[in-house]
XYZ file of C-alpha atoms in Angstrom:
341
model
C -99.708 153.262 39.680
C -103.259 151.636 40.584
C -101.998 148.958 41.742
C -99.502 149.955 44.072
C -101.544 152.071 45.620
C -104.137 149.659 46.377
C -101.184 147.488 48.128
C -100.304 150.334 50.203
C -104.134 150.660 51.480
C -104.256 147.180 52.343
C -100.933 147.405 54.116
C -102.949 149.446 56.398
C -105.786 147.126 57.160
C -106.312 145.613 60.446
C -106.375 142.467 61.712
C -109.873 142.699 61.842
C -110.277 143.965 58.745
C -108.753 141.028 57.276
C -111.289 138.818 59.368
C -113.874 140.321 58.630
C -113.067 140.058 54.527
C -112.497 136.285 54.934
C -115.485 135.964 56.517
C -117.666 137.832 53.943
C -115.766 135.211 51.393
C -117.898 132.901 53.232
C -114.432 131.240 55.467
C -115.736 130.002 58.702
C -113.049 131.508 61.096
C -112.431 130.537 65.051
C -110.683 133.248 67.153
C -110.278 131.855 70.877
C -111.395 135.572 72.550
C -114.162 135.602 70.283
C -114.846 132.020 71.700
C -115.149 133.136 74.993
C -117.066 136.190 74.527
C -119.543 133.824 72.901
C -119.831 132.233 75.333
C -120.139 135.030 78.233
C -122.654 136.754 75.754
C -120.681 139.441 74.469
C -121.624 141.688 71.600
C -120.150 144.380 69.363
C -122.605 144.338 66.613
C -124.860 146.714 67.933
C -127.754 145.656 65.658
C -130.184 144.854 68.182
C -133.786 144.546 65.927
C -132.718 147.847 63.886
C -133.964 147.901 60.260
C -133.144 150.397 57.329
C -133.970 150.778 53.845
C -131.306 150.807 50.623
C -131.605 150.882 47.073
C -130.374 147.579 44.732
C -130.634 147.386 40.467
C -132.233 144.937 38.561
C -130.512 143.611 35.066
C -133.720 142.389 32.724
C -132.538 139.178 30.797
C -134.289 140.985 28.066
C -131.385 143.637 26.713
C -134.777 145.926 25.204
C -135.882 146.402 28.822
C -133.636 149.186 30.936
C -131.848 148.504 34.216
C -134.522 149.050 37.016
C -134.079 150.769 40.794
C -135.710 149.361 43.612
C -135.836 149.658 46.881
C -135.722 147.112 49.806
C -136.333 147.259 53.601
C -134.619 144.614 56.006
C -133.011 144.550 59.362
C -129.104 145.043 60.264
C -126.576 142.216 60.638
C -127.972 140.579 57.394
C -128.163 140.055 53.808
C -131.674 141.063 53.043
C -131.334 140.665 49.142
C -131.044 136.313 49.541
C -134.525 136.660 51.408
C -136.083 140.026 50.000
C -135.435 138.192 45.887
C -136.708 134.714 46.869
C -140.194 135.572 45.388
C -138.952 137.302 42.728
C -136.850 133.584 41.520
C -140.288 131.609 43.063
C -142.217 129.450 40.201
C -140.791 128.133 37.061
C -140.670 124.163 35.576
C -137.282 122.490 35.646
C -136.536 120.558 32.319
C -135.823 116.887 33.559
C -133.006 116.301 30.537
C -131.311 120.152 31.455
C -130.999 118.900 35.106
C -129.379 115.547 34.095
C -127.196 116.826 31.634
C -125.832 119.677 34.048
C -125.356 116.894 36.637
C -123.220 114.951 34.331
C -121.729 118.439 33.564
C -120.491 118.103 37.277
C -120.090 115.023 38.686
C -119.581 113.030 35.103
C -121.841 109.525 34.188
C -122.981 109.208 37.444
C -125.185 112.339 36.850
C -127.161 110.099 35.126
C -128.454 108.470 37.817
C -130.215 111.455 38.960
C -133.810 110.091 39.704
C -137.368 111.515 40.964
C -135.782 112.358 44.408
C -133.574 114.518 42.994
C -135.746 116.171 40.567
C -138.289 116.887 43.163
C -135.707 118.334 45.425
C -135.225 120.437 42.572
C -138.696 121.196 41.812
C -139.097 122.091 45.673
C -136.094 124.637 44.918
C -137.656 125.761 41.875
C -141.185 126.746 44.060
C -139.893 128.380 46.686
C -137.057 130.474 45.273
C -133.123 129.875 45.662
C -131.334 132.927 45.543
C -127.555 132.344 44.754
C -125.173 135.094 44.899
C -121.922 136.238 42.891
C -119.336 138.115 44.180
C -118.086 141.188 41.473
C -116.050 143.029 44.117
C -115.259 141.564 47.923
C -115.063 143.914 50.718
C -111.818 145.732 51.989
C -109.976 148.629 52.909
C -109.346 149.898 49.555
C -113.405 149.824 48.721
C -114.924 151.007 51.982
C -115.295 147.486 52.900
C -118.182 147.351 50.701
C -118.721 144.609 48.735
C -120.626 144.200 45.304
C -123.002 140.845 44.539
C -124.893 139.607 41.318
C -127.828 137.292 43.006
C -129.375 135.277 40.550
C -131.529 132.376 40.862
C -129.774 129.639 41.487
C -131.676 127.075 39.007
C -132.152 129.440 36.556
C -130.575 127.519 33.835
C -132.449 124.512 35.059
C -135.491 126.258 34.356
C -134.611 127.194 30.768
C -134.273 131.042 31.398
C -132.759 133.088 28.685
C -129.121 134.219 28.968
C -128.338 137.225 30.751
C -125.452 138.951 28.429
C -125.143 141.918 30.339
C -124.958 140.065 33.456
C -121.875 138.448 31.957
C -120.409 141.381 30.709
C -120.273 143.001 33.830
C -119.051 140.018 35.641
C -115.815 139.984 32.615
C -115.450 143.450 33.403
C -114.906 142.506 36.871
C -111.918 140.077 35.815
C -114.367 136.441 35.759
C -114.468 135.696 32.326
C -116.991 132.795 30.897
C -119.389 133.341 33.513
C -122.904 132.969 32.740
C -126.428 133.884 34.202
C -129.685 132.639 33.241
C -132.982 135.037 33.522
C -133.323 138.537 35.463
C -130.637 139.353 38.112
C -130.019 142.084 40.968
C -127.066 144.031 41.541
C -126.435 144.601 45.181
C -123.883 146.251 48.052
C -123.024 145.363 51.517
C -120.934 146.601 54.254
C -119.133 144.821 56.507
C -117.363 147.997 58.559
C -118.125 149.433 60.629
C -120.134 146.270 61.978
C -122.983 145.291 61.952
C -122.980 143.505 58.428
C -125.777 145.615 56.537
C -126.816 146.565 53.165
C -126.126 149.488 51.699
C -127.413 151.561 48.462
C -126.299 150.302 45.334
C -127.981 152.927 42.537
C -128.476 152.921 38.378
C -125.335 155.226 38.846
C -122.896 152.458 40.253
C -124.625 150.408 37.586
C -123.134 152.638 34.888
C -119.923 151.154 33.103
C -117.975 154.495 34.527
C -118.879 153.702 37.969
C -115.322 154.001 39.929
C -116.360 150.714 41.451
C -116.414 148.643 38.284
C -113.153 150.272 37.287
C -111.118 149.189 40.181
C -113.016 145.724 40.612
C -110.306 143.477 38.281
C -107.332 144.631 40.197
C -109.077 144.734 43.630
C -110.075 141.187 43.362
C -106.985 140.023 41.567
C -105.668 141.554 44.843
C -107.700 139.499 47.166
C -106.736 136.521 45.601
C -103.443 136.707 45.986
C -103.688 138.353 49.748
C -105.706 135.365 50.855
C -102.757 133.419 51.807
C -100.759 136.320 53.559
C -104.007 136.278 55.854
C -104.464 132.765 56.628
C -100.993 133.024 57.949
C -101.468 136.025 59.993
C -104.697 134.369 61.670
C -103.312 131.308 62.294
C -100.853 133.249 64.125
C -103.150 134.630 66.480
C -104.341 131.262 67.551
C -106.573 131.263 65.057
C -107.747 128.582 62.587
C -109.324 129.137 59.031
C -111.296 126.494 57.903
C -110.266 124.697 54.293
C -106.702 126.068 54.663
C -103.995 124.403 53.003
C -102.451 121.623 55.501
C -99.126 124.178 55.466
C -100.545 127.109 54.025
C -97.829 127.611 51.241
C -98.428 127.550 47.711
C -97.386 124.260 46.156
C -95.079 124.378 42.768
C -96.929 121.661 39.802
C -94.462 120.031 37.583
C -91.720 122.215 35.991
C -92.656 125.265 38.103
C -95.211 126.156 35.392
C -97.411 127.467 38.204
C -98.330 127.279 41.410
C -101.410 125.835 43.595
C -103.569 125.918 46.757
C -106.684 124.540 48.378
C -109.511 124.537 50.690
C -111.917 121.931 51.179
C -114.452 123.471 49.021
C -112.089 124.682 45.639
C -107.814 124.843 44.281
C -106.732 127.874 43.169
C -104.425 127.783 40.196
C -101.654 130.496 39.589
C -100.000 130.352 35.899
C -97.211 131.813 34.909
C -98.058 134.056 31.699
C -95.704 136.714 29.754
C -96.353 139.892 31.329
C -97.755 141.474 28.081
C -100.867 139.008 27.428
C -104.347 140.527 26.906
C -107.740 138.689 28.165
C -108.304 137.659 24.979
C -105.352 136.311 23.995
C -106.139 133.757 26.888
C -108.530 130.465 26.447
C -109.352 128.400 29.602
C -112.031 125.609 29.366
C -113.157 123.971 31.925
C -114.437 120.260 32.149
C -115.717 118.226 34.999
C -111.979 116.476 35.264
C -110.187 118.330 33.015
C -108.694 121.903 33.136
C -107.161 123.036 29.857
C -105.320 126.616 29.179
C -103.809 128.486 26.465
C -102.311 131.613 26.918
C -100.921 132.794 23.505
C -98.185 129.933 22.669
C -97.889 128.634 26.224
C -100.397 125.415 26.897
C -101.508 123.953 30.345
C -103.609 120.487 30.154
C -104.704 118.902 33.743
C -106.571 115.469 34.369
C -107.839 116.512 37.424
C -107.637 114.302 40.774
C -111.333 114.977 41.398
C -114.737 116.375 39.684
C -115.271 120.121 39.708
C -118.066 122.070 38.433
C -117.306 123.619 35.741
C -120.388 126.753 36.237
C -118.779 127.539 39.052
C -115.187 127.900 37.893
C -113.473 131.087 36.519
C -110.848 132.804 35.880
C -108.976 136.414 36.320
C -105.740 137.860 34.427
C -103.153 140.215 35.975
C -99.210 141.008 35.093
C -97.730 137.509 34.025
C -100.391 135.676 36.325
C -103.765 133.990 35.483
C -105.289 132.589 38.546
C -107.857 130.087 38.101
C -110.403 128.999 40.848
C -111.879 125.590 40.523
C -115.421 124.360 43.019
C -114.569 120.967 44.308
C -117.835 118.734 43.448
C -116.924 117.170 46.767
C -115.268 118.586 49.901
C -111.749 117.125 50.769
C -108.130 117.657 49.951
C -106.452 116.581 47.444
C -103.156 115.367 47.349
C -102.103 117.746 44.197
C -104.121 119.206 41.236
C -103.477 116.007 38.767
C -103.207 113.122 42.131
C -99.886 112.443 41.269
């Protein structure tokens, strides 16, 4: 089946391989050689001042207007697309009351506290262009190490942009359902291997909803999900040190073995048990700023959570008798268990 043969590639990855895909995930990582050769001014990257050109989509807000191909120029060893888009997200009013409201959304009453400070940090944002990215499909062995990204402007809502629906259609397709986007948005690839780090061409072809990309994204990041933890281990054993990992890097069990749970500083991870059989949409998850609530055709899950979360950047992704569900932290820290108890 698919999915065994997409273990049996990553059986075959590297330890570098596995670096480099926590890395794109945005882990900071400390390997003592790589320490050294920092510090004696070693290089592998071969990027030098190199630049290249590649191709990226844009998704209109507007479903009348087609999908667009453009072209962008940057150098190796980056992400062009967060600098390249940044005047493409530039200009734009943020509504005072949205901004309060999706501060309460995150952080509960105190959001509304949020005062001119705040709001011109926000208008400062809104200026210059924030481009936030999305990750459909992470890099690995089984995908080329290539890695697709929705980048969106990160106060798009803020601003009062239209929804995106085929933004969020793509991104359920890719296992996160409930996600939302707000205005245009740009479809993206990157490379991580062999290094440097570099964009690649990401065409109205792999936009199409046959691409073999989009077909293989669900199980390939339902995959990296639950290979995370195999590869915290394995670094750690190397001398390495990953941060946000777990203080003993095991799952924990929540009350009654219903499911299972881990953590970085920055977001839990949730893993509930489900009958094998249930479909997407016979799942509901809704997620509050300290609440987490899930019902899976007659089996229910209700959490007061220890801490705030935010629930726009929470989702969640269904596999055989598994529905793991990723949580933000509003702020950093552990926690002692999902619920503080």
């Amino acid at each position: 089946s698919d999915t065994k043969e997409t273990k049996d590639e990553g059986e075959n990855e590297t330890m570098e391989d596995k670096i480099e895909w926590l890395r794109a995930r945005g882990v900071t990582i400390d390997i003592p050689n790589e320490r050294q050769k920092s510090k004696s001014g070693g290089s592998d990257s071969g990027a030098g001042g190199a630049e290249h050109s590649f191709y990226y989509v844009k998704v209109p807000a507007d479903t009348s207007k087609p999908f667009e191909q453009l072209q962008g120029h940057g150098k190796l060893a980056a992400d062009n697309m967060l600098t390249l888009l940044k005047p493409f997200f530039a200009g734009g009013t943020i509504d005072a009351d949205c901004a309060r409201q999706q501060a309460i959304s995150q952080i509960g009453e105190m959001g509304r506290t949020l005062g001119k400070d705040g709001l011109a940090a926000l208008g400062e944002a809104s200026r210059e262009g924030v481009v936030e990215t999305f990750a459909l499909m992470r890099p690995s062995a089984t995908n080329g190490h290539c890695g697709v990204y929705l980048y969106l402007d990160e106060v798009g809502m803020l601003k009062q942009l239209p929804l995106n629906p085929r933004a969020g259609e793509l991104a359920k397709t890719c296992g996160f359902d409930g996600a939302t986007f707000y205005g245009d948005v740009y479809l993206g690839r990157t490379q991580i291997r062999p290094p440097p780090m570099r964009n690649v061409d990401f065409t109205l072809d792999d936009a199409s909803s046959s691409s073999d990309w989009l077909k293989r994204a669900a199980t390939e990041n339902y995959n990296y999900s639950m290979g995370m933890r195999e590869i915290h281990d394995a670094i750690e054993a190397k001398g390495g040190a990953v941060v946000g990992k777990k203080d003993d890097g095991s799952p924990q069990e929540g009350p009654g073995g219903e499911y299972t749970w881990t953590q970085t500083e920055q977001d839990i991870e949730i893993v509930y048990k489900v009958p094998d059989d249930v479909k997407s949409k016979e799942v509901k998850v809704k997620f509050a700023p300290r609440a987490l609530s899930v019902a899976a055709r007659d089996k229910k899950l209700d959490i007061a959570l220890f801490a705030a979360v935010r629930p726009d950047e929470c989702n969640w992704t269904l596999s055989k008798g598994a529905l793991t569900i990723t949580m933000e932290k509003v702020s950093e820290g552990r926690w002692p268990t999902p619920d503080g108890s």
